[in-house]
CSV table of C-alpha atoms and ligand atoms in Angstrom, one decimal:
chain,number,residue,atom,x,y,z
A,1,MET,CA,0.0,0.0,0.0
A,2,SER,CA,1.3,3.5,-0.9
A,3,VAL,CA,2.1,5.6,2.1
A,4,LEU,CA,0.2,8.4,0.4
A,5,SER,CA,-3.0,6.4,0.7
A,6,ALA,CA,-2.8,6.3,4.5
A,7,LYS,CA,-5.8,8.0,6.2
A,8,TYR,CA,-3.7,10.7,7.9
A,9,MET,CA,-2.6,12.0,4.5
A,10,HIS,CA,-6.2,12.8,3.6
A,11,ASP,CA,-8.3,13.1,6.7
A,12,GLU,CA,-7.7,16.0,9.0
A,13,ALA,CA,-8.8,14.3,12.2
A,14,ALA,CA,-6.6,11.3,11.4
A,15,ALA,CA,-3.7,13.7,10.6
A,16,PHE,CA,-4.0,15.2,14.1
A,17,ALA,CA,-4.1,11.8,15.7
A,18,HIS,CA,-1.0,10.8,13.8
A,19,VAL,CA,1.0,13.8,14.8
A,20,GLU,CA,-0.2,13.6,18.4
A,21,ALA,CA,0.9,10.0,18.7
A,22,MET,CA,4.2,11.0,17.3
A,23,LEU,CA,4.9,14.0,19.6
A,24,TRP,CA,2.9,13.1,22.7
A,25,ALA,CA,4.1,9.7,23.7
A,26,ASP,CA,3.0,10.3,27.3
A,27,GLY,CA,-0.2,12.1,26.6
A,28,PRO,CA,-1.1,15.6,25.6
A,29,VAL,CA,1.5,18.3,26.6
A,30,CYS,CA,0.0,21.7,27.5
A,31,PRO,CA,2.2,24.3,25.8
A,32,HIS,CA,0.9,27.0,28.2
A,33,CYS,CA,1.8,25.4,31.5
A,34,GLY,CA,3.8,22.4,30.5
A,35,VAL,CA,1.6,19.8,32.3
A,36,VAL,CA,1.6,16.4,30.7
A,37,ASP,CA,-1.5,14.2,30.3
A,38,SER,CA,-4.0,16.4,32.0
A,39,ALA,CA,-6.1,17.7,29.2
A,40,TYR,CA,-9.3,16.6,27.6
A,41,PRO,CA,-10.3,16.8,23.9
A,42,LEU,CA,-12.9,19.4,22.9
A,43,THR,CA,-15.0,18.0,20.2
A,44,GLY,CA,-17.6,19.7,18.0
A,45,VAL,CA,-16.0,23.2,18.3
A,46,ARG,CA,-16.3,25.3,15.1
A,47,THR,CA,-14.7,28.4,13.9
A,48,LYS,CA,-16.7,31.6,13.6
A,49,PRO,CA,-19.1,31.7,10.7
A,50,SER,CA,-17.7,33.5,7.6
A,51,ALA,CA,-19.0,34.2,4.1
A,52,LYS,CA,-17.2,31.2,2.8
A,53,ASN,CA,-18.2,28.9,5.7
A,54,PRO,CA,-21.5,30.1,7.1
A,55,GLU,CA,-21.5,27.3,9.6
A,56,GLY,CA,-17.9,27.7,10.5
A,57,LYS,CA,-15.3,25.0,10.1
A,58,GLU,CA,-14.7,22.2,12.5
A,59,ARG,CA,-11.7,22.6,14.7
A,60,HIS,CA,-9.7,19.4,14.8
A,61,GLY,CA,-7.3,18.3,17.5
A,62,LEU,CA,-8.4,20.9,20.1
A,63,TRP,CA,-7.6,20.1,23.8
A,64,LYS,CA,-8.3,21.9,27.0
A,65,CYS,CA,-5.9,21.8,29.9
A,66,ARG,CA,-7.3,20.9,33.3
A,67,GLU,CA,-4.6,22.8,35.1
A,68,CYS,CA,-4.5,26.2,33.4
A,69,ARG,CA,-7.8,25.9,31.6
A,70,LYS,CA,-6.3,27.0,28.3
A,71,GLN,CA,-6.9,25.5,24.9
A,72,PHE,CA,-4.3,24.2,22.6
A,73,THR,CA,-3.6,21.9,19.7
A,74,VAL,CA,-0.5,19.8,18.8
A,75,ARG,CA,0.4,22.5,16.2
A,76,LYS,CA,1.3,24.9,19.0
A,77,GLY,CA,5.1,25.4,19.3
A,78,THR,CA,5.9,23.4,16.1
A,79,ILE,CA,6.5,24.4,12.5
A,80,PHE,CA,2.8,23.7,11.9
A,81,GLU,CA,1.8,26.8,14.0
A,82,GLU,CA,0.6,29.9,12.3
A,83,SER,CA,0.0,28.1,9.1
A,84,HIS,CA,-3.5,27.8,7.8
A,85,LEU,CA,-2.7,24.8,5.7
A,86,PRO,CA,-4.5,21.7,6.8
A,87,LEU,CA,-2.3,19.3,8.7
A,88,HIS,CA,-2.8,16.4,6.3
A,89,LEU,CA,-1.3,18.5,3.5
A,90,TRP,CA,1.7,19.2,5.7
A,91,LEU,CA,2.1,15.4,6.1
A,92,GLN,CA,1.9,14.9,2.3
A,93,ALA,CA,4.5,17.6,1.8
A,94,ILE,CA,6.9,16.0,4.3
A,95,HIS,CA,6.5,12.6,2.7
A,96,LEU,CA,7.2,14.0,-0.7
A,97,MET,CA,10.3,15.9,0.5
A,98,VAL,CA,11.9,13.0,2.4
A,99,SER,CA,11.2,10.4,-0.2
A,100,SER,CA,12.6,12.0,-3.3
A,101,LYS,CA,16.3,11.6,-3.5
A,102,LYS,CA,17.0,14.9,-5.2
A,103,GLY,CA,14.3,16.8,-3.4
A,104,ILE,CA,11.1,18.5,-4.6
A,105,SER,CA,10.9,22.1,-5.7
A,106,SER,CA,8.4,24.6,-4.3
A,107,HIS,CA,6.9,24.9,-7.8
A,108,GLN,CA,6.3,21.2,-8.0
A,109,LEU,CA,4.8,21.1,-4.5
A,110,HIS,CA,2.6,24.0,-5.4
A,111,ARG,CA,1.2,22.1,-8.4
A,112,VAL,CA,1.0,18.6,-6.7
A,113,LEU,CA,-0.7,19.9,-3.5
A,114,GLY,CA,-2.8,22.6,-5.2
A,115,ILE,CA,-1.6,25.3,-2.8
A,116,THR,CA,-0.2,28.7,-3.7
A,117,TYR,CA,3.5,29.0,-4.6
A,118,LYS,CA,4.1,31.2,-1.6
A,119,SER,CA,2.7,28.6,0.7
A,120,ALA,CA,4.7,25.9,-0.9
A,121,TRP,CA,7.9,27.9,-0.6
A,122,PHE,CA,7.3,28.5,3.0
A,123,LEU,CA,6.3,24.9,3.6
A,124,THR,CA,9.5,23.5,2.0
A,125,HIS,CA,11.7,25.8,4.0
A,126,ARG,CA,10.0,24.9,7.3
A,127,ILE,CA,10.3,21.2,6.6
A,128,ARG,CA,14.0,21.7,5.8
A,129,GLU,CA,14.4,23.2,9.3
A,130,CYS,CA,13.0,19.9,10.7
A,131,MET,CA,15.8,18.1,9.0
A,132,ARG,CA,18.5,20.1,10.6
A,133,ASP,CA,20.4,18.0,13.0
A,134,GLY,CA,22.4,20.2,15.3
A,135,ALA,CA,23.2,17.6,17.8
A,136,LEU,CA,25.4,15.3,15.7
A,137,ALA,CA,28.1,13.9,17.8
A,138,GLY,CA,31.7,14.4,16.8
A,139,PHE,CA,32.7,12.5,13.7
A,140,GLY,CA,35.5,10.1,13.6
A,141,GLY,CA,35.4,9.0,17.3
A,142,ASN,CA,37.5,5.9,18.1
A,143,GLY,CA,40.0,6.8,15.4
A,144,GLY,CA,37.4,6.4,12.6
A,145,ILE,CA,37.9,7.9,9.1
A,146,VAL,CA,36.4,11.2,8.2
A,147,GLU,CA,36.4,12.5,4.7
A,148,VAL,CA,36.5,16.3,4.2
A,149,ASP,CA,35.8,18.2,1.0
A,150,GLU,CA,34.4,21.4,-0.3
A,151,THR,CA,32.2,22.3,-3.2
A,152,PHE,CA,31.2,25.5,-5.1
A,153,ILE,CA,27.6,26.2,-5.9
A,154,GLY,CA,25.6,29.0,-7.5
A,155,LYS,CA,26.8,32.6,-7.0
A,156,GLU,CA,28.3,34.3,-4.0
A,157,PRO,CA,26.3,37.5,-3.5
A,158,GLY,CA,28.2,40.7,-4.4
A,159,VAL,CA,31.2,38.9,-5.9
A,160,LYS,CA,32.0,39.2,-9.7
A,161,LYS,CA,33.7,36.4,-11.5
A,162,ALA,CA,37.3,37.5,-12.2
A,163,LYS,CA,38.4,37.4,-15.8
A,164,ASN,CA,40.1,34.1,-16.7
A,165,SER,CA,39.5,32.8,-13.2
A,166,ARG,CA,39.2,29.0,-12.9
A,167,GLY,CA,38.5,29.0,-9.2
A,168,GLY,CA,35.2,29.3,-7.4
A,169,SER,CA,35.7,32.6,-5.5
A,170,HIS,CA,32.6,34.0,-7.1
A,171,LYS,CA,30.5,31.0,-6.0
A,172,MET,CA,29.0,30.0,-2.7
A,173,LYS,CA,31.1,27.5,-0.7
A,174,MET,CA,30.1,24.5,1.3
A,175,LEU,CA,32.2,22.2,3.4
A,176,THR,CA,31.1,18.6,4.0
A,177,LEU,CA,32.3,16.1,6.5
A,178,LEU,CA,31.6,12.4,6.0
A,179,ASP,CA,32.1,9.8,8.7
A,180,ARG,CA,33.0,6.6,6.8
A,181,ASP,CA,31.9,4.3,9.7
A,182,THR,CA,28.5,5.8,10.4
A,183,LYS,CA,28.1,6.9,6.7
A,184,ARG,CA,26.7,10.2,7.9
A,185,THR,CA,27.4,13.6,6.4
A,186,LYS,CA,27.4,17.1,7.8
A,187,SER,CA,27.5,20.1,5.5
A,188,ILE,CA,28.3,23.6,6.5
A,189,VAL,CA,28.0,26.8,4.4
A,190,VAL,CA,31.3,28.8,4.7
A,191,ASP,CA,32.3,32.3,3.6
A,192,ASP,CA,35.7,31.3,2.4
A,193,LEU,CA,38.1,28.3,2.3
A,194,THR,CA,41.0,29.7,4.3
A,195,LYS,CA,42.7,27.7,6.9
A,196,ALA,CA,41.5,30.2,9.5
A,197,THR,CA,37.9,29.5,8.6
A,198,LEU,CA,38.0,25.8,8.0
A,199,ILE,CA,40.2,24.3,10.7
A,200,PRO,CA,38.1,25.6,13.7
A,201,ILE,CA,35.0,24.1,12.0
A,202,LEU,CA,36.8,20.8,11.6
A,203,GLN,CA,38.0,20.9,15.3
A,204,GLU,CA,34.4,21.6,16.4
A,205,ASN,CA,32.9,18.7,14.5
A,206,ILE,CA,35.6,16.0,14.3
A,207,ALA,CA,37.1,14.0,17.2
A,208,ARG,CA,40.8,14.6,17.8
A,209,GLU,CA,41.5,10.8,17.4
A,210,ALA,CA,40.0,10.8,13.9
A,211,TYR,CA,41.9,9.8,10.7
A,212,VAL,CA,41.0,12.8,8.4
A,213,MET,CA,41.0,12.5,4.6
A,214,THR,CA,41.3,15.5,2.3
A,215,ASP,CA,42.7,16.5,-1.0
A,216,GLU,CA,46.0,18.3,-1.3
A,217,ALA,CA,44.7,21.8,-0.7
A,218,LYS,CA,47.1,23.9,1.3
A,219,GLN,CA,44.7,24.8,4.1
A,220,TYR,CA,44.7,21.1,5.1
A,221,GLN,CA,48.5,20.8,5.3
A,222,ASN,CA,50.0,19.9,8.6
A,223,ILE,CA,46.8,18.9,10.4
A,224,GLY,CA,47.8,15.3,11.0
A,225,ALA,CA,50.4,13.6,13.3
A,226,GLY,CA,48.7,14.9,16.4
A,227,LYS,CA,48.9,18.6,15.4
A,228,VAL,CA,45.1,18.9,14.9
A,229,PHE,CA,44.1,15.3,14.5
A,230,ASP,CA,45.8,12.0,15.1
A,231,ALA,CA,46.2,11.2,11.5
A,232,HIS,CA,45.7,12.8,8.1
A,233,GLY,CA,45.8,11.3,4.6
A,234,TRP,CA,45.4,13.1,1.3
A,235,THR,CA,45.4,12.5,-2.4
A,236,ASN,CA,46.6,14.8,-5.1
A,237,HIS,CA,43.6,15.7,-7.2
A,238,SER,CA,45.3,18.2,-9.3
A,239,ALA,CA,47.8,15.5,-10.3
A,240,GLY,CA,44.9,13.2,-11.2
A,241,GLN,CA,45.3,11.0,-8.1
A,242,TYR,CA,42.0,10.1,-6.5
A,243,VAL,CA,43.1,7.1,-4.4
A,244,ASP,CA,46.5,6.8,-2.8
A,245,TYR,CA,48.7,4.4,-4.8
A,246,ASP,CA,49.9,2.5,-1.7
A,247,ASP,CA,46.9,2.8,0.6
A,248,ALA,CA,43.4,2.3,-0.9
A,249,GLU,CA,41.9,3.6,2.3
A,250,ILE,CA,43.1,7.1,1.5
A,251,HIS,CA,40.6,8.9,-0.7
A,252,THR,CA,37.6,11.3,-0.5
A,253,ASN,CA,35.5,9.5,-3.0
A,254,THR,CA,32.6,8.9,-0.7
A,255,VAL,CA,32.0,12.5,0.0
A,256,GLU,CA,32.4,13.2,-3.8
A,257,GLY,CA,29.6,10.8,-4.3
A,258,PHE,CA,27.4,12.8,-1.8
A,259,TYR,CA,28.3,16.0,-3.8
A,260,SER,CA,27.2,14.4,-7.0
A,261,ILE,CA,23.7,13.8,-5.6
A,262,PHE,CA,23.7,17.3,-4.1
A,263,LYS,CA,24.7,18.9,-7.3
A,264,ARG,CA,22.2,17.1,-9.5
A,265,GLY,CA,19.5,18.0,-7.0
A,266,MET,CA,20.5,21.7,-6.8
A,267,LYS,CA,20.8,21.9,-10.6
A,268,GLY,CA,17.6,20.2,-11.5
A,269,VAL,CA,15.4,21.2,-8.6
A,270,TYR,CA,16.6,24.2,-6.8
A,271,GLN,CA,17.9,26.5,-9.5
A,272,HIS,CA,18.1,29.8,-7.8
A,273,CYS,CA,19.2,29.3,-4.2
A,274,GLY,CA,20.1,32.4,-2.2
A,275,LYS,CA,23.0,32.2,0.2
A,276,GLN,CA,20.7,32.9,3.2
A,277,HIS,CA,18.9,29.6,2.4
A,278,LEU,CA,21.7,27.4,1.3
A,279,HIS,CA,22.3,26.0,4.9
A,280,ARG,CA,18.7,24.6,4.9
A,281,TYR,CA,19.2,22.9,1.5
A,282,ALA,CA,22.4,21.5,2.8
A,283,ALA,CA,20.6,20.1,5.8
A,284,GLU,CA,17.9,18.6,3.6
A,285,PHE,CA,20.5,16.7,1.5
A,286,ASP,CA,22.4,15.6,4.7
A,287,PHE,CA,19.2,14.4,6.2
A,288,ARG,CA,18.2,12.2,3.2
A,289,TYR,CA,21.7,10.9,2.8
A,290,ASN,CA,22.1,10.1,6.5
A,291,ASN,CA,18.7,8.4,6.6
A,292,ARG,CA,18.9,6.6,3.3
A,293,VAL,CA,17.8,3.1,2.5
A,294,ALA,CA,21.5,1.9,2.6
A,295,ASN,CA,21.6,3.1,6.2
A,296,GLY,CA,18.4,1.0,6.9
A,297,VAL,CA,15.9,3.8,6.8
A,298,ASP,CA,12.9,3.6,4.4
A,299,ASP,CA,10.7,6.4,3.1
A,300,PHE,CA,8.1,5.9,5.9
A,301,GLU,CA,10.5,6.0,8.8
A,302,ARG,CA,12.3,9.0,7.2
A,303,GLY,CA,9.0,10.8,7.2
A,304,GLN,CA,8.5,10.0,10.9
A,305,MET,CA,12.0,11.2,11.7
A,306,ALA,CA,11.3,14.5,10.0
A,307,LEU,CA,8.1,14.8,11.9
A,308,ARG,CA,9.9,14.4,15.2
A,309,GLY,CA,12.0,17.4,14.2
A,310,VAL,CA,8.9,19.7,14.0
A,311,VAL,CA,9.1,20.9,17.6
A,312,GLY,CA,10.8,24.2,18.3
A,313,LYS,CA,11.7,24.7,14.6
A,314,ARG,CA,9.3,27.6,13.9
A,315,LEU,CA,10.4,29.8,11.1
A,316,THR,CA,8.6,33.1,10.5
A,317,TYR,CA,8.2,34.9,7.2
A,318,ARG,CA,10.5,37.6,8.5
A,319,GLN,CA,13.3,35.1,9.0
A,320,ALA,CA,12.6,33.2,5.8
A,321,TYR,CA,12.7,36.1,3.4
B,401,LIG,ZN1,-2.0,24.0,30.9
């Protein structure tokens, strides 16, 4: 059976029940006073009559707290708050975003879900926030291998392409770490690729005992042998060497593979990405990569994981634009 045919994807009451089960494992949590499992459902409540709905619309998922006597729904305090879109459409959108390898554009979502482009745009950026994983433990613990690489994408705001330049100084820059044991990535948007910028980020995210793999770029020179990390291996890409001739473990091919998915997605789906949004796209691709089928996560479970990320990830229009 298709996940999209599940009742909570179409029925608003079922959508509320689904999200409540997901976020309130111990019973409803009152967002006003914080009390758990001391609220009762309010059924049959309708919104005020309007020209469009003379009888008012049914209010789904409404609860009343026994302690503070205030009303709430599970949308409160999550990315679903302040959005007038039905919850079941949110669930469809989350599923579409987590299950398509290269992502889904706001334009496509606008057509598929029959919502305005502006709503679709806002929706995709909020869902992307849910995929951000700030609490990733250090990569390369226990001496594991971490591949490090950078990529150029789009256009750096305010920087003109220099004549005859072959580098990427006029493009936006992203750094990606890939733990070869856990097969997880973490991508970070950076302003430049200097040693002063990159090394502190590596130190913040990679365990000291790690075995770090890079290319020959000079900002990565002298970071092994206990100076920054226990060990450092590199290959000489400019000389056409992608795997060390003596040690096949030394390469950054796995992270290059991640970049090829990212680039195909960004090219085909997200054509004009502003720098202020790039970190959310990066999080989206990390999320799908880290929770991919090869890591034992299917489309359904990936949707559930994104859903768990909805709490405390509100994004207002002001931040978004
Ligand atoms: Zn309360």
